[in-house]
C-alpha cells in the first residue's frame, strides 16, 4: 500500500510536535509543505527530499504528494497546528478521491496541537468547558454562515476561539464579529488574544469583549471569548469547569 | 518563583506527547496525577517522585501540587489529552487563587492533543471547518444548557465533537443528544465515533446520524457529527474546507 502521512507540527518550534509526528517524518522519503514549514524542519531533516510550494497552492501541493506516493515514495505532507483543523487532511482525501486513487493510498493523519489549544495555554484556561472554533475567513465560506455561527455560539454561551480574525482585506471583521457577539453577551464578558503562538514575540492579552471590539489585531493572532462564567484572574483567562449549581440559574 | 507545570500528554502512549511536555516532566522534581496517567509515565520517569490520587479528587490533586510547589519543589500535574480542555488547567489556577498563592506561583500550561483532534485523525478529517466541542456530562453542568448548546451547534451547521457521550448512569444521553441534533439535521448527516483513541483497541466507525442515534457507545468513546456538507468517502469522514459557492445556497 502506498503511504502518505498528513502531519500536524503544532505551533512554532519542533518541540511542540509529538514524537509520533517526528517518527512519521523520519519514516518518509519525501516531505512536502508550504515553504515556511519546510524551512522550520529542514535543519533536522536534511537527509530527506524536501519539496515546498507557495501559499494558497494547497490542491497542487496535495497533487504533488499523491504523484510522489504513486511512484512508491513514502510522503509526509506537513502543516502547522493540527492537520485536521483548517489544515490539509481533508483536501488530501478529496484530491486522492478525485484522482481515483483512494484504494491504492494509505493516508494517515497525524494530529498536532491546534492554535485553540496552544493559544488557550498562553492565556490560562479559557476553553475548560464547551467551546466553538470559528474562522472569520470568508474566502471559502459565505459571511452569512460565519455570522450565523457566531450568533449561535454567543447565544448558547460557548467559549469561542476565533481563527483568521483579520487580514489586510478584512481589517474590520473582528469588529463585526464582536458586534454580533455583543447581541448576546455583556460588554465585560472576558476575552483575550494571543499573537505569534509558540514563536518569537508570543504575547497573550486578557481584556473584556468591548475592549476587544475596539482593538486591531493582525493575521498572526488567535482570539478567545470566554463564556459568561469566565473570569479574569490576575490577567489570566479562566473558564470554570463547572457551572455553580448551588447559586441558582447561571444563564 | 515557585513553579507548577500543568501538562497535557495527549491520548494513549507517550509518543503522542510533545517534546515540550516531556521536557517539563524532565525538569520537574515531582509528577502528580490520576493513577492511570502516573502508570503510563512511570517507566520513563522512575527517577522522579511520583504522586497519584484517585479519580474525581481533582481539587485535592491540585492542592497537593500547590503544597509541594510551596515547599520549593518543581511540580508537574499531568492530564491525558489537553490540560486546557475539560482538564486540570483551570482548576489549578482556581485552587492557587483560593489559597492566595497566585502571586507566588508560576503556573505554566503545556498543551496536548485533545480527543477532538486525535479522534478526528482516526476518522479522516471531520473537523476541517468550524466546529463545536460539547460534553454530555451533567455532573457539573445543567442538562438544559447542554441541550441549548447541542441545538445551537446543530442549527448553525457546525461540525460537532461530543465528549463523555455515555456512562452507566447516563446510558441514554447520546440518544437524547442525537434527537436534539435531528431537529436541525438530516438523518443521513454523516457521523461517527472513535473508541480507545491512541490505545489498544482503537477503532473508528463512520455512519449516519440516525444510525448513531440507535447505537450504544461506552465512556471511552468520542463522537463526531459532521456539517451538512460532510461526506463519507470510502468509510472516512471528510468535511470540505470550503462551501461550494458556485452551487447556490448550501443551507
Coordinates of C-alpha atoms in Angstrom, one line a residue:
Chain A
X1 CA 0.0 0.0 0.0
X2 CA 1.3 3.4 -0.9
X3 CA 1.7 5.7 2.0
X4 CA 1.0 9.4 2.7
X5 CA 1.2 10.9 6.2
X6 CA -0.5 14.3 6.7
X7 CA 1.3 15.7 9.7
X8 CA 0.4 18.5 12.1
X9 CA 3.6 20.0 13.6
X10 CA 1.8 22.2 16.3
X11 CA 2.8 25.9 16.7
X12 CA 6.3 27.2 16.2
X13 CA 9.3 25.2 17.1
X14 CA 9.7 21.4 16.6
X15 CA 9.5 20.6 20.4
X16 CA 5.8 21.4 20.0
X17 CA 5.4 18.4 17.7
X18 CA 4.6 15.0 19.0
X19 CA 7.0 12.1 18.9
X20 CA 4.6 10.4 16.5
X21 CA 4.8 13.3 14.1
X22 CA 8.6 13.3 14.1
X23 CA 8.6 9.5 13.6
X24 CA 6.4 9.9 10.5
X25 CA 8.8 12.4 9.0
X26 CA 11.7 10.1 9.8
X27 CA 9.9 7.2 8.1
X28 CA 9.3 9.3 5.0
X29 CA 11.3 9.6 1.8
X30 CA 9.9 12.9 0.9
X31 CA 8.5 15.8 2.9
X32 CA 6.1 18.3 1.2
X33 CA 4.9 21.6 2.6
X34 CA 4.4 25.3 2.4
X35 CA 7.8 27.0 2.2
X36 CA 7.7 28.4 5.8
X37 CA 7.1 25.0 7.3
X38 CA 9.8 23.3 5.2
X39 CA 12.2 26.0 6.5
X40 CA 11.2 25.1 10.0
X41 CA 12.1 21.4 9.7
X42 CA 14.9 21.4 7.1
X43 CA 17.7 21.5 9.6
X44 CA 16.6 18.3 11.2
X45 CA 15.6 16.5 8.0
X46 CA 18.4 17.4 5.6
X47 CA 18.7 13.8 4.6
X48 CA 15.2 13.8 3.2
X49 CA 13.9 15.1 -0.2
X50 CA 12.1 18.3 0.7
X51 CA 9.6 19.9 -1.6
X52 CA 7.9 23.2 -1.0
X53 CA 5.2 25.1 -2.7
X54 CA 3.8 28.6 -2.3
X55 CA 0.9 29.6 -0.1
X56 CA -2.7 29.1 -1.5
X57 CA -1.5 26.3 -3.7
X58 CA -3.0 23.7 -1.4
X59 CA -4.5 21.4 -4.1
X60 CA -1.3 21.5 -6.1
X61 CA 0.6 20.5 -3.0
X62 CA -1.7 17.5 -2.5
X63 CA -1.3 16.5 -6.1
X64 CA 2.4 16.6 -5.8
X65 CA 2.2 14.4 -2.7
X66 CA -0.1 11.9 -4.4
X67 CA 2.1 11.8 -7.5
X68 CA 5.2 11.0 -5.4
X69 CA 3.4 8.4 -3.4
X70 CA 2.2 6.7 -6.6
X71 CA 5.8 6.4 -7.7
X72 CA 6.5 4.4 -4.5
X73 CA 7.9 7.1 -2.2
X74 CA 6.6 7.4 1.3
X75 CA 5.4 11.0 1.6
X76 CA 4.7 13.3 4.5
X77 CA 2.7 16.5 3.9
X78 CA 3.3 18.9 6.8
X79 CA 1.1 21.6 8.2
X80 CA 1.4 23.9 11.2
X81 CA -1.0 23.3 14.1
X82 CA -3.3 20.4 13.5
X83 CA -3.6 18.9 10.0
X84 CA -7.3 18.3 10.7
X85 CA -8.3 21.8 11.8
X86 CA -8.4 24.2 8.8
X87 CA -5.4 22.1 7.6
X88 CA -4.6 19.8 4.7
X89 CA -6.1 16.5 5.9
X90 CA -9.5 16.8 4.2
X91 CA -8.1 18.1 0.9
X92 CA -5.7 15.2 0.7
X93 CA -8.5 12.7 0.8
X94 CA -10.5 14.8 -1.7
X95 CA -7.6 15.0 -4.1
X96 CA -6.9 11.3 -3.8
X97 CA -10.6 10.5 -4.4
X98 CA -10.8 12.9 -7.4
X99 CA -7.8 11.0 -8.9
X100 CA -9.5 7.6 -8.3
X101 CA -6.6 6.6 -6.0
X102 CA -8.2 6.2 -2.6
X103 CA -8.0 2.4 -2.8
X104 CA -4.2 2.5 -3.5
X105 CA -3.2 5.1 -1.0
X106 CA -3.0 4.7 2.8
X107 CA -3.5 8.2 4.0
X108 CA -2.7 8.5 7.7
X109 CA -3.5 11.7 9.6
X110 CA -1.2 12.6 12.5
X111 CA -2.7 15.2 14.7
X112 CA -0.8 18.3 16.1
X113 CA -1.6 21.0 18.7
X114 CA -4.0 23.4 17.1
X115 CA -4.0 27.2 17.9
X116 CA -7.2 26.8 20.0
X117 CA -5.2 24.6 22.4
X118 CA -1.8 26.3 22.2
X119 CA -3.3 29.8 22.4
X120 CA -5.5 28.8 25.3
X121 CA -2.5 27.6 27.3
X122 CA -0.9 31.1 26.9
X123 CA -3.9 32.9 28.2
X124 CA -4.6 30.4 31.1
X125 CA -7.6 28.1 30.7
X126 CA -10.3 29.8 28.5
X127 CA -11.5 26.5 26.9
X128 CA -12.1 24.4 30.0
X129 CA -15.7 23.8 29.1
X130 CA -17.7 23.5 25.9
X131 CA -16.3 25.7 23.1
X132 CA -16.7 26.6 19.5
X133 CA -14.0 27.2 16.9
X134 CA -14.8 29.7 14.1
X135 CA -12.7 31.1 11.3
X136 CA -13.6 34.7 10.1
X137 CA -12.1 34.0 6.7
X138 CA -14.8 34.3 4.0
X139 CA -12.6 33.2 1.2
X140 CA -14.3 29.8 1.1
X141 CA -17.3 30.3 3.4
X142 CA -20.2 32.8 2.9
X143 CA -20.1 35.6 5.5
X144 CA -23.8 35.0 6.4
X145 CA -22.9 31.5 7.6
X146 CA -20.0 32.8 9.7
X147 CA -22.4 35.3 11.3
X148 CA -24.9 32.6 12.0
X149 CA -22.3 30.5 13.8
X150 CA -21.0 33.5 15.8
X151 CA -24.5 34.3 16.9
X152 CA -25.4 30.7 17.8
X153 CA -22.1 30.3 19.8
X154 CA -22.7 33.5 21.6
X155 CA -26.4 32.7 22.4
X156 CA -25.5 29.2 23.8
X157 CA -22.8 30.6 26.0
X158 CA -19.9 28.6 24.4
X159 CA -16.3 29.7 24.9
X160 CA -15.3 30.8 21.4
X161 CA -12.0 30.6 19.7
X162 CA -11.6 32.7 16.5
X163 CA -9.1 31.8 13.8
X164 CA -8.1 34.2 11.0
X165 CA -9.6 37.2 12.8
X166 CA -8.1 39.7 10.4
X167 CA -6.2 40.3 7.1
X168 CA -5.4 43.4 5.0
X169 CA -8.7 43.0 3.1
X170 CA -10.7 42.0 6.2
X171 CA -9.4 44.6 8.6
X172 CA -12.8 45.2 10.3
X173 CA -14.0 41.6 10.5
X174 CA -13.2 41.1 14.2
X175 CA -15.1 44.3 15.0
X176 CA -18.1 43.0 13.0
X177 CA -17.8 39.6 14.8
X178 CA -17.7 41.3 18.3
X179 CA -20.8 43.3 17.4
X180 CA -22.6 40.1 16.8
X181 CA -21.3 38.5 20.0
X182 CA -22.4 41.6 21.9
X183 CA -26.0 40.9 21.0
X184 CA -26.0 38.0 23.5
X185 CA -23.0 38.8 25.7
X186 CA -22.2 41.5 28.2
X187 CA -19.5 44.1 27.2
X188 CA -17.5 43.0 30.2
X189 CA -17.5 39.3 29.1
X190 CA -13.9 38.2 29.5
X191 CA -12.0 37.9 26.2
X192 CA -8.4 37.9 25.0
X193 CA -6.0 37.2 22.2
X194 CA -2.6 35.6 21.6
X195 CA -0.1 36.7 18.9
X196 CA 2.7 34.6 17.5
X197 CA 1.9 31.4 19.4
X198 CA 4.9 29.3 20.1
X199 CA 7.2 31.8 18.2
X200 CA 9.3 34.8 18.9
X201 CA 7.1 37.6 20.2
X202 CA 4.5 35.3 21.7
X203 CA 2.2 37.5 23.7
X204 CA -1.2 37.0 25.3
X205 CA -3.5 39.8 26.5
X206 CA -6.7 39.4 28.5
X207 CA -9.4 42.1 28.3
X208 CA -13.2 42.5 28.0
X209 CA -15.3 42.0 24.9
X210 CA -16.0 45.7 24.4
X211 CA -12.2 46.5 24.5
X212 CA -11.6 43.6 22.1
X213 CA -14.1 45.1 19.7
X214 CA -12.1 48.3 19.6
X215 CA -8.7 46.6 19.2
X216 CA -6.9 45.9 16.0
X217 CA -5.2 42.5 15.7
X218 CA -3.1 41.1 12.9
X219 CA -3.3 37.8 10.9
X220 CA -0.9 36.0 13.3
X221 CA -3.4 36.3 16.1
X222 CA -5.9 33.9 17.7
X223 CA -8.8 35.4 19.6
X224 CA -10.7 33.9 22.6
X225 CA -14.1 34.9 24.0
X226 CA -15.0 33.3 27.3
X227 CA -18.4 32.0 28.5
X228 CA -20.5 34.3 30.7
X229 CA -18.8 32.5 33.6
X230 CA -15.2 33.1 32.5
X231 CA -13.1 35.1 35.0
X232 CA -10.0 37.3 34.6
X233 CA -7.8 36.1 37.5
X234 CA -4.6 38.2 37.7
X235 CA -4.6 38.7 33.9
X236 CA -5.3 35.0 33.2
X237 CA -8.5 33.9 31.4
X238 CA -10.1 31.1 33.4
X239 CA -13.3 29.3 32.4
X240 CA -14.6 27.3 35.4
X241 CA -15.1 23.6 34.5
X242 CA -18.4 23.5 36.3
X243 CA -21.4 25.8 36.5
X244 CA -22.0 26.7 40.1
X245 CA -25.3 24.9 40.6
X246 CA -25.8 26.0 44.2
X247 CA -26.1 29.6 43.3
X248 CA -29.3 29.3 41.2
X249 CA -29.5 29.8 37.5
X250 CA -26.4 30.9 35.7
X251 CA -27.9 31.9 32.4
Chain B
X1 CA 9.2 32.0 41.6
X2 CA 7.7 28.6 42.5
X3 CA 6.8 26.5 39.5
X4 CA 3.9 24.3 38.5
X5 CA 3.5 22.8 35.0
X6 CA 0.1 21.5 34.0
X7 CA 0.9 19.1 31.2
X8 CA -1.3 17.5 28.6
X9 CA 0.1 14.2 27.5
X10 CA -2.2 13.6 24.5
X11 CA -4.0 10.3 24.0
X12 CA -2.5 6.9 24.9
X13 CA 1.2 6.3 24.6
X14 CA 4.0 8.8 25.3
X15 CA 4.9 9.3 21.6
X16 CA 1.6 11.3 21.4
X17 CA 3.1 13.9 23.8
X18 CA 5.0 16.8 22.6
X19 CA 8.7 17.3 23.2
X20 CA 7.8 20.3 25.3
X21 CA 5.6 18.2 27.6
X22 CA 8.4 15.6 28.1
X23 CA 10.9 18.4 28.8
X24 CA 8.6 19.8 31.5
X25 CA 8.4 16.4 33.2
X26 CA 12.2 16.1 33.0
X27 CA 12.6 19.5 34.6
X28 CA 10.2 18.6 37.5
X29 CA 11.1 17.2 40.9
X30 CA 7.6 15.8 41.4
X31 CA 4.9 14.5 39.0
X32 CA 1.3 14.4 40.2
X33 CA -1.6 12.8 38.5
X34 CA -4.5 10.4 38.4
X35 CA -3.3 6.8 39.0
X36 CA -3.8 5.7 35.4
X37 CA -1.7 8.5 34.0
X38 CA 1.1 8.0 36.5
X39 CA 1.2 4.3 35.4
X40 CA 1.6 5.5 31.9
X41 CA 4.7 7.6 32.5
X42 CA 6.3 5.8 35.5
X43 CA 8.6 3.6 33.4
X44 CA 10.3 6.7 31.8
X45 CA 10.3 8.8 34.9
X46 CA 11.3 6.4 37.7
X47 CA 13.9 8.9 38.9
X48 CA 11.1 11.4 39.8
X49 CA 8.9 11.5 42.9
X50 CA 5.5 10.3 41.6
X51 CA 2.3 11.0 43.4
X52 CA -1.1 9.7 42.3
X53 CA -4.6 10.3 43.6
X54 CA -7.9 8.7 42.8
X55 CA -10.3 9.8 40.1
X56 CA -12.7 12.6 41.0
X57 CA -10.3 14.0 43.5
X58 CA -9.2 16.8 41.2
X59 CA -9.2 19.7 43.7
X60 CA -7.2 17.6 46.2
X61 CA -4.7 16.8 43.5
X62 CA -4.3 20.5 42.8
X63 CA -3.9 21.2 46.5
X64 CA -1.2 18.5 46.7
X65 CA 0.7 20.1 43.7
X66 CA 0.4 23.6 45.3
X67 CA 1.6 22.4 48.6
X68 CA 4.7 20.7 47.1
X69 CA 5.5 23.7 45.0
X70 CA 5.3 25.9 48.1
X71 CA 8.0 23.8 49.6
X72 CA 10.2 24.6 46.7
X73 CA 9.7 21.6 44.5
X74 CA 9.1 22.0 40.8
X75 CA 5.8 20.1 40.2
X76 CA 4.2 18.8 37.0
X77 CA 0.5 17.9 37.1
X78 CA -0.3 15.5 34.3
X79 CA -3.5 15.0 32.4
X80 CA -4.4 13.0 29.3
X81 CA -5.4 14.8 26.2
X82 CA -5.1 18.6 26.6
X83 CA -4.8 20.1 30.1
X84 CA -6.9 23.0 28.9
X85 CA -9.9 21.1 27.5
X86 CA -12.0 19.5 30.3
X87 CA -8.6 19.1 32.0
X88 CA -6.9 20.4 35.1
X89 CA -5.5 23.8 33.9
X90 CA -8.4 26.0 35.1
X91 CA -8.8 24.2 38.5
X92 CA -5.1 24.7 39.2
X93 CA -5.5 28.5 38.8
X94 CA -8.7 28.4 40.9
X95 CA -7.1 26.5 43.7
X96 CA -4.0 28.7 43.7
X97 CA -6.2 31.8 43.8
X98 CA -8.3 30.4 46.7
X99 CA -5.1 29.7 48.6
X100 CA -4.0 33.3 48.0
X101 CA -0.9 32.0 46.2
X102 CA -1.2 33.2 42.6
X103 CA 1.5 35.8 43.1
X104 CA 4.0 33.3 44.3
X105 CA 3.3 30.6 41.8
X106 CA 4.3 30.5 38.1
X107 CA 1.7 28.1 36.6
X108 CA 2.6 27.1 33.1
X109 CA 0.1 25.3 30.9
X110 CA 1.6 22.9 28.4
X111 CA -1.0 21.8 25.8
X112 CA -1.5 18.3 24.5
X113 CA -3.5 16.7 21.7
X114 CA -7.2 16.7 22.8
X115 CA -9.6 13.9 21.8
X116 CA -11.4 16.1 19.3
X117 CA -8.1 16.3 17.3
X118 CA -6.8 12.8 17.9
X119 CA -10.2 11.2 17.2
X120 CA -10.8 13.3 14.1
X121 CA -7.5 12.0 12.7
X122 CA -8.7 8.4 13.1
X123 CA -12.0 9.1 11.2
X124 CA -10.4 11.2 8.4
X125 CA -11.0 14.9 8.6
X126 CA -14.4 15.7 10.2
X127 CA -13.3 19.0 11.8
X128 CA -11.7 20.7 8.8
X129 CA -14.1 23.7 9.2
X130 CA -15.8 25.4 12.1
X131 CA -16.7 23.1 14.9
X132 CA -18.1 22.9 18.5
X133 CA -16.9 20.7 21.3
X134 CA -19.6 19.6 23.8
X135 CA -19.5 17.3 26.8
X136 CA -22.7 15.4 27.7
X137 CA -21.7 15.1 31.3
X138 CA -24.2 16.9 33.5
X139 CA -22.2 16.3 36.7
X140 CA -21.2 20.0 36.7
X141 CA -23.4 21.5 34.0
X142 CA -27.2 21.7 33.9
X143 CA -28.6 19.4 31.2
X144 CA -30.7 22.3 29.9
X145 CA -27.5 24.2 29.0
X146 CA -26.1 21.1 27.3
X147 CA -29.3 20.9 25.2
X148 CA -29.1 24.5 24.3
X149 CA -25.6 24.1 23.1
X150 CA -26.4 21.0 21.1
X151 CA -29.3 22.7 19.4
X152 CA -27.3 25.9 18.6
X153 CA -24.5 23.9 17.1
X154 CA -26.8 21.8 15.0
X155 CA -28.8 24.9 13.8
X156 CA -25.6 26.8 12.8
X157 CA -24.2 23.7 10.9
X158 CA -21.1 23.3 13.0
X159 CA -19.2 20.0 13.0
X160 CA -19.7 18.7 16.5
X161 CA -17.4 16.7 18.7
X162 CA -19.0 15.1 21.7
X163 CA -17.0 14.2 24.9
X164 CA -18.4 11.9 27.6
X165 CA -21.2 10.6 25.5
X166 CA -22.2 7.9 27.9
X167 CA -21.7 6.4 31.4
X168 CA -23.5 3.8 33.4
X169 CA -25.9 6.4 34.8
X170 CA -26.2 8.3 31.6
X171 CA -26.7 5.4 29.2
X172 CA -29.3 7.2 27.0
X173 CA -27.7 10.6 26.8
X174 CA -26.2 10.2 23.3
X175 CA -29.6 9.1 22.1
X176 CA -31.2 12.2 23.7
X177 CA -28.4 14.4 22.1
X178 CA -29.0 12.9 18.7
X179 CA -32.7 13.6 18.9
X180 CA -31.9 17.3 19.5
X181 CA -29.5 17.3 16.6
X182 CA -32.1 15.7 14.4
X183 CA -34.3 18.7 14.8
X184 CA -32.0 20.6 12.5
X185 CA -30.1 17.9 10.6
X186 CA -31.0 15.2 8.2
X187 CA -31.0 11.6 9.4
X188 CA -28.3 10.9 6.8
X189 CA -26.0 13.6 8.1
X190 CA -22.6 11.9 8.3
X191 CA -21.5 11.0 11.9
X192 CA -19.0 8.6 13.5
X193 CA -17.2 7.7 16.7
X194 CA -13.8 6.5 17.9
X195 CA -13.2 4.2 20.8
X196 CA -9.9 3.9 22.7
X197 CA -8.1 6.7 20.9
X198 CA -4.4 6.1 20.8
X199 CA -4.6 2.9 22.8
X200 CA -5.1 -0.9 22.2
X201 CA -8.4 -1.5 20.6
X202 CA -8.6 1.9 18.8
X203 CA -11.4 1.8 16.4
X204 CA -13.2 4.4 14.3
X205 CA -16.6 3.9 12.6
X206 CA -18.4 6.2 10.2
X207 CA -22.2 6.1 9.9
X208 CA -25.2 8.4 9.6
X209 CA -26.8 10.4 12.4
X210 CA -29.9 8.2 12.6
X211 CA -27.7 5.1 13.0
X212 CA -25.6 6.8 15.6
X213 CA -28.8 7.6 17.5
X214 CA -29.6 3.9 17.7
X215 CA -26.0 2.9 18.7
X216 CA -24.7 2.3 22.2
X217 CA -21.2 3.6 22.9
X218 CA -19.1 3.4 26.1
X219 CA -17.4 6.0 28.1
X220 CA -14.1 5.6 26.3
X221 CA -15.7 6.9 23.1
X222 CA -15.5 10.3 21.3
X223 CA -18.4 11.1 18.9
X224 CA -18.3 13.2 15.8
X225 CA -21.2 14.7 13.8
X226 CA -20.3 16.4 10.5
X227 CA -21.7 19.5 9.0
X228 CA -24.4 19.2 6.4
X229 CA -21.6 19.2 3.8
X230 CA -19.6 16.3 5.4
X231 CA -19.0 13.3 3.1
X232 CA -18.5 9.6 3.8
X233 CA -15.7 8.8 1.4
X234 CA -14.7 5.1 1.5
X235 CA -15.5 5.0 5.2
X236 CA -13.7 8.2 6.0
X237 CA -15.5 11.2 7.4
X238 CA -14.4 14.3 5.4
X239 CA -15.7 17.8 5.9
X240 CA -14.8 20.0 3.0
X241 CA -12.8 23.1 3.9
X242 CA -14.8 25.3 1.7
X243 CA -18.5 25.7 1.0
X244 CA -19.2 25.2 -2.7
X245 CA -20.3 28.7 -3.5
X246 CA -20.9 28.1 -7.2
X247 CA -23.8 25.7 -6.5
X248 CA -26.0 28.3 -4.8
X249 CA -27.1 28.2 -1.2
X250 CA -25.8 25.4 1.0
X251 CA -28.1 25.9 3.9

